[in-house]
Short mmCIF file of N, CA, C and O in Angstrom, two decimals:
data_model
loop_
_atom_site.label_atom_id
_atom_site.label_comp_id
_atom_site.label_asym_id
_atom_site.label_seq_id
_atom_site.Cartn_x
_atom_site.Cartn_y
_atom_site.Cartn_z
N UNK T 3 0.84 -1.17 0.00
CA UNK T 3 0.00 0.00 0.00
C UNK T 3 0.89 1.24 0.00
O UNK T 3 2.02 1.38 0.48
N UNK T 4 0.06 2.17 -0.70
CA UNK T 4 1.40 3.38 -0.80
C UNK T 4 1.00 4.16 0.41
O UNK T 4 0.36 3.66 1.34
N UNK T 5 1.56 5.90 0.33
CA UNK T 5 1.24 6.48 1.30
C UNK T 5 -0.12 7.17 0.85
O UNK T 5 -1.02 7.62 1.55
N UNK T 6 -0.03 7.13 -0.22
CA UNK T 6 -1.55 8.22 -0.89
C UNK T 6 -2.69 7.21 -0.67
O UNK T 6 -3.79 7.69 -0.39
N UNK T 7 -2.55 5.64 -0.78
CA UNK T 7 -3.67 5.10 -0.81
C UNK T 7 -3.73 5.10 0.76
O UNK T 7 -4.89 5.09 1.17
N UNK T 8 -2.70 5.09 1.83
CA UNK T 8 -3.05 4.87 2.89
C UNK T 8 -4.18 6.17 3.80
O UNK T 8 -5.01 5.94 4.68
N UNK T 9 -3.80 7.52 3.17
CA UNK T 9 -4.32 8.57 3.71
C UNK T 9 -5.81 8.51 3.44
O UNK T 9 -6.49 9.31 4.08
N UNK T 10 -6.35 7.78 2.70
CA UNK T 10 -7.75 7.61 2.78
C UNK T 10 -8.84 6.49 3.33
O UNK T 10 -10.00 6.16 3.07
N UNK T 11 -7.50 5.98 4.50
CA UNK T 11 -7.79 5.19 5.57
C UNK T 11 -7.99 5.86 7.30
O UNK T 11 -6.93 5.92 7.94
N UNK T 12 -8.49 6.03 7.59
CA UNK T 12 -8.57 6.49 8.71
C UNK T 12 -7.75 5.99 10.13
O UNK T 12 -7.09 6.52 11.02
N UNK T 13 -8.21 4.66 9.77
CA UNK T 13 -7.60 3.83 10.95
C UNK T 13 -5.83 3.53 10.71
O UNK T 13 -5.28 2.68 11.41
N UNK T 14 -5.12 4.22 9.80
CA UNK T 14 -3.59 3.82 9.32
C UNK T 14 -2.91 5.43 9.59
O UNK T 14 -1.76 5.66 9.23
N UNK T 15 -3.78 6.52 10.26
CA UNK T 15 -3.28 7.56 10.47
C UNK T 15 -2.45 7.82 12.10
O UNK T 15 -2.65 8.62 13.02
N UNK T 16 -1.32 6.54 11.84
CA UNK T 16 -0.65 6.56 12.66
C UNK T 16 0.81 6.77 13.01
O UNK T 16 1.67 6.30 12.27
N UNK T 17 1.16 7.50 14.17
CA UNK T 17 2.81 8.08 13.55
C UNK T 17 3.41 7.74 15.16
O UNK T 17 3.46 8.47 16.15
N UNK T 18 3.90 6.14 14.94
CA UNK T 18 4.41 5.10 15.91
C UNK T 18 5.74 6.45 16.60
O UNK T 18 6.40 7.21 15.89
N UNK T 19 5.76 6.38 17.57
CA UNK T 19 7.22 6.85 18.35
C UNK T 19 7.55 5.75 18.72
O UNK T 19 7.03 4.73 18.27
N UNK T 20 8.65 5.76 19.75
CA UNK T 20 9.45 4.66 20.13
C UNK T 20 8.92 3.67 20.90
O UNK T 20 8.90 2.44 20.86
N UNK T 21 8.49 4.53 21.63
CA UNK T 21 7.05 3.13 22.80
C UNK T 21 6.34 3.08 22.35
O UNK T 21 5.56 2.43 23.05
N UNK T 22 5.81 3.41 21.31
CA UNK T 22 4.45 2.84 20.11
C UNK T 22 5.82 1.49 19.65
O UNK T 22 5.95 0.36 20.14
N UNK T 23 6.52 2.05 18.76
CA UNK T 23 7.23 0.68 18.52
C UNK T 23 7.34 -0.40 19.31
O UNK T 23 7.16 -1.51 18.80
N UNK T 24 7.62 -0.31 20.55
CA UNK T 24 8.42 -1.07 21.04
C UNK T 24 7.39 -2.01 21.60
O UNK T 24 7.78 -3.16 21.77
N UNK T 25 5.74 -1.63 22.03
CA UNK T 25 4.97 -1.80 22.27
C UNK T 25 4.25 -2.96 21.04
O UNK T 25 3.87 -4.10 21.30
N UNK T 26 4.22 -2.35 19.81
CA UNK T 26 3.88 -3.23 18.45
C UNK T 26 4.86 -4.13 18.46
O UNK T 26 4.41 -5.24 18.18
N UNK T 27 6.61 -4.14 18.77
CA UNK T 27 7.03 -5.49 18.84
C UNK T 27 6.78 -6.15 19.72
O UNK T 27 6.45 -7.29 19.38
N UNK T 28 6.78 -5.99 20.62
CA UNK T 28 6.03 -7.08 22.35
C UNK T 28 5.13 -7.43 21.89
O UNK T 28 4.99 -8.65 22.03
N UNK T 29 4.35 -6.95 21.34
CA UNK T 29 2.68 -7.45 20.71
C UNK T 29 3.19 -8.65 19.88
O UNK T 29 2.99 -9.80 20.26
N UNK T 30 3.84 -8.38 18.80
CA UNK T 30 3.81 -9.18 17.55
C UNK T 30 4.41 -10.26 18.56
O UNK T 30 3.58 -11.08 18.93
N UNK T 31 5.54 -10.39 19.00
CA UNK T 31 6.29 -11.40 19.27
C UNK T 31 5.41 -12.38 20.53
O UNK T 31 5.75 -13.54 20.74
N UNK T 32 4.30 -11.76 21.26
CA UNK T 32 3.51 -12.09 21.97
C UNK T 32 2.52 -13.11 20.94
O UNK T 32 2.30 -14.27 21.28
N UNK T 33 2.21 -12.80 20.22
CA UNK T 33 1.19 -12.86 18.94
C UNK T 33 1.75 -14.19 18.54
O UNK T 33 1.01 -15.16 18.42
N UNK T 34 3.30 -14.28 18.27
CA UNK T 34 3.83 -15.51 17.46
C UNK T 34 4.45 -14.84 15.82
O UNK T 34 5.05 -15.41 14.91
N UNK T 35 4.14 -13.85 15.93
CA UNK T 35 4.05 -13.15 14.99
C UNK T 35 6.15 -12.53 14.46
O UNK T 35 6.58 -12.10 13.39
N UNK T 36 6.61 -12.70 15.30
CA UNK T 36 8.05 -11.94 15.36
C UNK T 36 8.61 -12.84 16.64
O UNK T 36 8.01 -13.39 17.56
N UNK T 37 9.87 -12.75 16.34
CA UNK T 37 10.87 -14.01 16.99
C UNK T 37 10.71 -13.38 18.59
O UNK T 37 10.80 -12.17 18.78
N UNK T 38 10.53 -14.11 19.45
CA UNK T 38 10.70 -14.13 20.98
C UNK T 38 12.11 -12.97 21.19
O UNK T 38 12.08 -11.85 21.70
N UNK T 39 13.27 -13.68 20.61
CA UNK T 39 14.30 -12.43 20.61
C UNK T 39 14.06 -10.96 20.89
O UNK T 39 14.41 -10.31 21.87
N UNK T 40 13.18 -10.45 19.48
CA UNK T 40 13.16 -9.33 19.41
C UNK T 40 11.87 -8.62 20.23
O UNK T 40 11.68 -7.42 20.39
N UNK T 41 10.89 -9.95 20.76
CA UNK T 41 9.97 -9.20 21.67
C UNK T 41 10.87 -8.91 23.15
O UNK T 41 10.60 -7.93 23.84
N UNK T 42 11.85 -9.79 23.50
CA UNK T 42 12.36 -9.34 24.89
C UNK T 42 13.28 -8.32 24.34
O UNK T 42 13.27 -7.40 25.15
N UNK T 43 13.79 -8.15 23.72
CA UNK T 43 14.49 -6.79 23.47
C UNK T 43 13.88 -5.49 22.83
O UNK T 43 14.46 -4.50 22.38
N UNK T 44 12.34 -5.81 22.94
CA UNK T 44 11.46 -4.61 22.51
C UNK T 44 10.90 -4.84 24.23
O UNK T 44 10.33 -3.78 24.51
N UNK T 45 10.87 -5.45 25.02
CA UNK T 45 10.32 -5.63 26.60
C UNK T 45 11.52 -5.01 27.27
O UNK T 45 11.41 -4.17 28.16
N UNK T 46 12.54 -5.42 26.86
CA UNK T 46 13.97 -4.37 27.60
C UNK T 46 13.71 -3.17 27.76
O UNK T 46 13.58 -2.55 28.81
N UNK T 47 13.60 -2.77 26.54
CA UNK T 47 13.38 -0.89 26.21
C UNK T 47 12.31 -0.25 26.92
O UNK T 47 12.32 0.94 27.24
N UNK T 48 11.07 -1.33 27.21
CA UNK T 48 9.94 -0.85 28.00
C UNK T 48 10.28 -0.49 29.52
O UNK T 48 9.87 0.41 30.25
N UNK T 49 11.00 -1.34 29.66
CA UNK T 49 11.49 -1.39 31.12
C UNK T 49 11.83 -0.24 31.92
O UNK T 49 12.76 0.42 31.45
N UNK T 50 11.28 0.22 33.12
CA UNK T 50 11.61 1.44 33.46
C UNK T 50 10.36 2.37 33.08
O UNK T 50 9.63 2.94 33.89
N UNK T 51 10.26 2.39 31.85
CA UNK T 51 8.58 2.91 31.46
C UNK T 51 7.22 2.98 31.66
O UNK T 51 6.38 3.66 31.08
N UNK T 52 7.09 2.00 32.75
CA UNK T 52 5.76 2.23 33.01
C UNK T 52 5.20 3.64 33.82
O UNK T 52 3.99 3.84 33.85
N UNK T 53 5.89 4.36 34.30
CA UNK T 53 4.94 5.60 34.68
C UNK T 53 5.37 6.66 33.77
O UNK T 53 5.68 7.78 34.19
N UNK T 54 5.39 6.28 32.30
CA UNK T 54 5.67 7.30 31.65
C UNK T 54 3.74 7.54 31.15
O UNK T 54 3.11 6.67 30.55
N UNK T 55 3.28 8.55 31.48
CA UNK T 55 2.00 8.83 30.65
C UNK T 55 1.53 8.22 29.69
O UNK T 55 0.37 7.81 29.71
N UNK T 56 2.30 8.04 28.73
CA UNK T 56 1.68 7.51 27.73
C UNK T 56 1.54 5.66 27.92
O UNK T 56 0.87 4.85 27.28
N UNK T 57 2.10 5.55 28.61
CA UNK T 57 2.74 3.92 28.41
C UNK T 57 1.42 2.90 28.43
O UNK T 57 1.39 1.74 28.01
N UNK T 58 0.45 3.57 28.98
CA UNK T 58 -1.02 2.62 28.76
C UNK T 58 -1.66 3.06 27.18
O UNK T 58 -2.39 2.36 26.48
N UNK T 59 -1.34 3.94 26.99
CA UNK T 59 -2.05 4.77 26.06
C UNK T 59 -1.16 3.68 24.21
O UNK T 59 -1.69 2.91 23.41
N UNK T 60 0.30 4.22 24.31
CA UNK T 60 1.27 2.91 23.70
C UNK T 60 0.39 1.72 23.31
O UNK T 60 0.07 1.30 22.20
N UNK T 61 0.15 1.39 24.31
CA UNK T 61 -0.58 -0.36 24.21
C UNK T 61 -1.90 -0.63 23.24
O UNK T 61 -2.24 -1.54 22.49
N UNK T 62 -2.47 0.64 23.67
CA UNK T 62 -3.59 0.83 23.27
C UNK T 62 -3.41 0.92 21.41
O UNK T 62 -4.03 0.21 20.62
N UNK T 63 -2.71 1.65 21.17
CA UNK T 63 -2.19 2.24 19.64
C UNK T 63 -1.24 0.87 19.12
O UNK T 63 -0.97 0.76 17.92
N UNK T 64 -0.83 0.02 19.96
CA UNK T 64 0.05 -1.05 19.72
C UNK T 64 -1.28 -1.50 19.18
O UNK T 64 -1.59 -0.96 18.11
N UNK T 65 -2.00 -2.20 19.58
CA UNK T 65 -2.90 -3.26 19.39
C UNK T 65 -4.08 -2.40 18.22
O UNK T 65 -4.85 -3.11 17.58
N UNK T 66 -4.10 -1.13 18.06
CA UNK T 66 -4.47 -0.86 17.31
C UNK T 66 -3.62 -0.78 15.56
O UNK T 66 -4.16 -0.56 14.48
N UNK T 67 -2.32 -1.02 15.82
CA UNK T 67 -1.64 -1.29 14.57
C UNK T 67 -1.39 -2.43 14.39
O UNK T 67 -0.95 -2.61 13.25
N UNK T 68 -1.48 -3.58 15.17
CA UNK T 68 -1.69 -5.35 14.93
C UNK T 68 -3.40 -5.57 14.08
O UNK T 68 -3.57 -6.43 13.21
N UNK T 69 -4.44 -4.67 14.52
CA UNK T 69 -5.11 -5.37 13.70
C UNK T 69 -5.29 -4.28 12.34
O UNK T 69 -5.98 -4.74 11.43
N UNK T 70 -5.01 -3.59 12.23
CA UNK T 70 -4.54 -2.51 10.93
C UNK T 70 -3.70 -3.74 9.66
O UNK T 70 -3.98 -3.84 8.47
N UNK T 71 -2.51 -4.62 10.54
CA UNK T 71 -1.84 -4.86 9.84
C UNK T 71 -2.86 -6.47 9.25
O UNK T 71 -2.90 -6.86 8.09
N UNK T 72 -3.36 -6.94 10.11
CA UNK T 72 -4.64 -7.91 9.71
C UNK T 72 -5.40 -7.23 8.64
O UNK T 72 -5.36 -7.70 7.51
N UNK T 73 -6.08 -6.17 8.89
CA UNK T 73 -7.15 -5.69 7.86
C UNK T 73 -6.47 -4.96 6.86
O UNK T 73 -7.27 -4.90 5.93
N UNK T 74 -5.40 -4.37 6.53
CA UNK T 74 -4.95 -3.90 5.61
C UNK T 74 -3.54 -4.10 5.07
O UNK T 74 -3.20 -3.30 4.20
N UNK T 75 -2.46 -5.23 5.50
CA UNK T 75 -1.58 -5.32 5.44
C UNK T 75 -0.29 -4.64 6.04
O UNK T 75 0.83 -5.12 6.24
N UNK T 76 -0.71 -3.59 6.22
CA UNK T 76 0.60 -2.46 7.12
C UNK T 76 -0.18 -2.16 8.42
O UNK T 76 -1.40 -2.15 8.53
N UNK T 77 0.57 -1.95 9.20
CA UNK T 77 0.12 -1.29 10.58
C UNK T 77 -0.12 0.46 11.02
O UNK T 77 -0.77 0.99 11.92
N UNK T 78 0.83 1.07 9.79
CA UNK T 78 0.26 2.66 10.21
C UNK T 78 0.93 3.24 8.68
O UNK T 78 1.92 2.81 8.08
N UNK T 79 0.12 4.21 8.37
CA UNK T 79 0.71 5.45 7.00
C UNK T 79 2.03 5.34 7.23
O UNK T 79 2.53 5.10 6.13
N UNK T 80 3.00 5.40 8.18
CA UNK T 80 4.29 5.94 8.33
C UNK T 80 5.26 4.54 7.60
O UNK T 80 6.43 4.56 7.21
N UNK T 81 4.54 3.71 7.61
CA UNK T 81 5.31 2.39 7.07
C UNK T 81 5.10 1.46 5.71
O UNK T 81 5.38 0.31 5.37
N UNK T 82 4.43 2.66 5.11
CA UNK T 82 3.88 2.52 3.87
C UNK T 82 4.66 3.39 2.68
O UNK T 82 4.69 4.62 2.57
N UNK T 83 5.33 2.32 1.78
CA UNK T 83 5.80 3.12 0.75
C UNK T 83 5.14 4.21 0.27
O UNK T 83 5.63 4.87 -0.65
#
């Protein structure tokens, strides 16, 4: 999907930061989806993070770009050619 076809998606108007990332790899690798490896070294980076404000909010936008990537193949505009 490109970026022009993605902007007329609503639900792909997403612009992952680092605990959005790191959050979508724990997911995937939780999922089965991405090697165990890279979910504990996306769980490393979390570490320390939980009273950062956003860090529930993260999860929330995580799991909202796992099923993005189900229903449309990519998980957010930003990762779309």
């Amino acid at each position: 999907m490109t970026k022009s076809e993605a902007l007329n998606i609503p639900d792909l108007q997403i612009h992952p930061n680092d605990l959005v990332e790191d959050c979508f790899y724990y997911k995937l690798a939780k999922a089965g989806r991405l090697s165990d490896e890279q979910g504990q070294k996306a769980l490393e980076r979390l570490k320390g993070k939980e009273n950062d404000p956003c860090y529930k909010g993260a999860f929330i936008v995580a799991d909202i770009m796992l099923q993005n990537l189900d229903k449309y193949g990519v998980a957010c505009i930003d990762w779309c050619r």
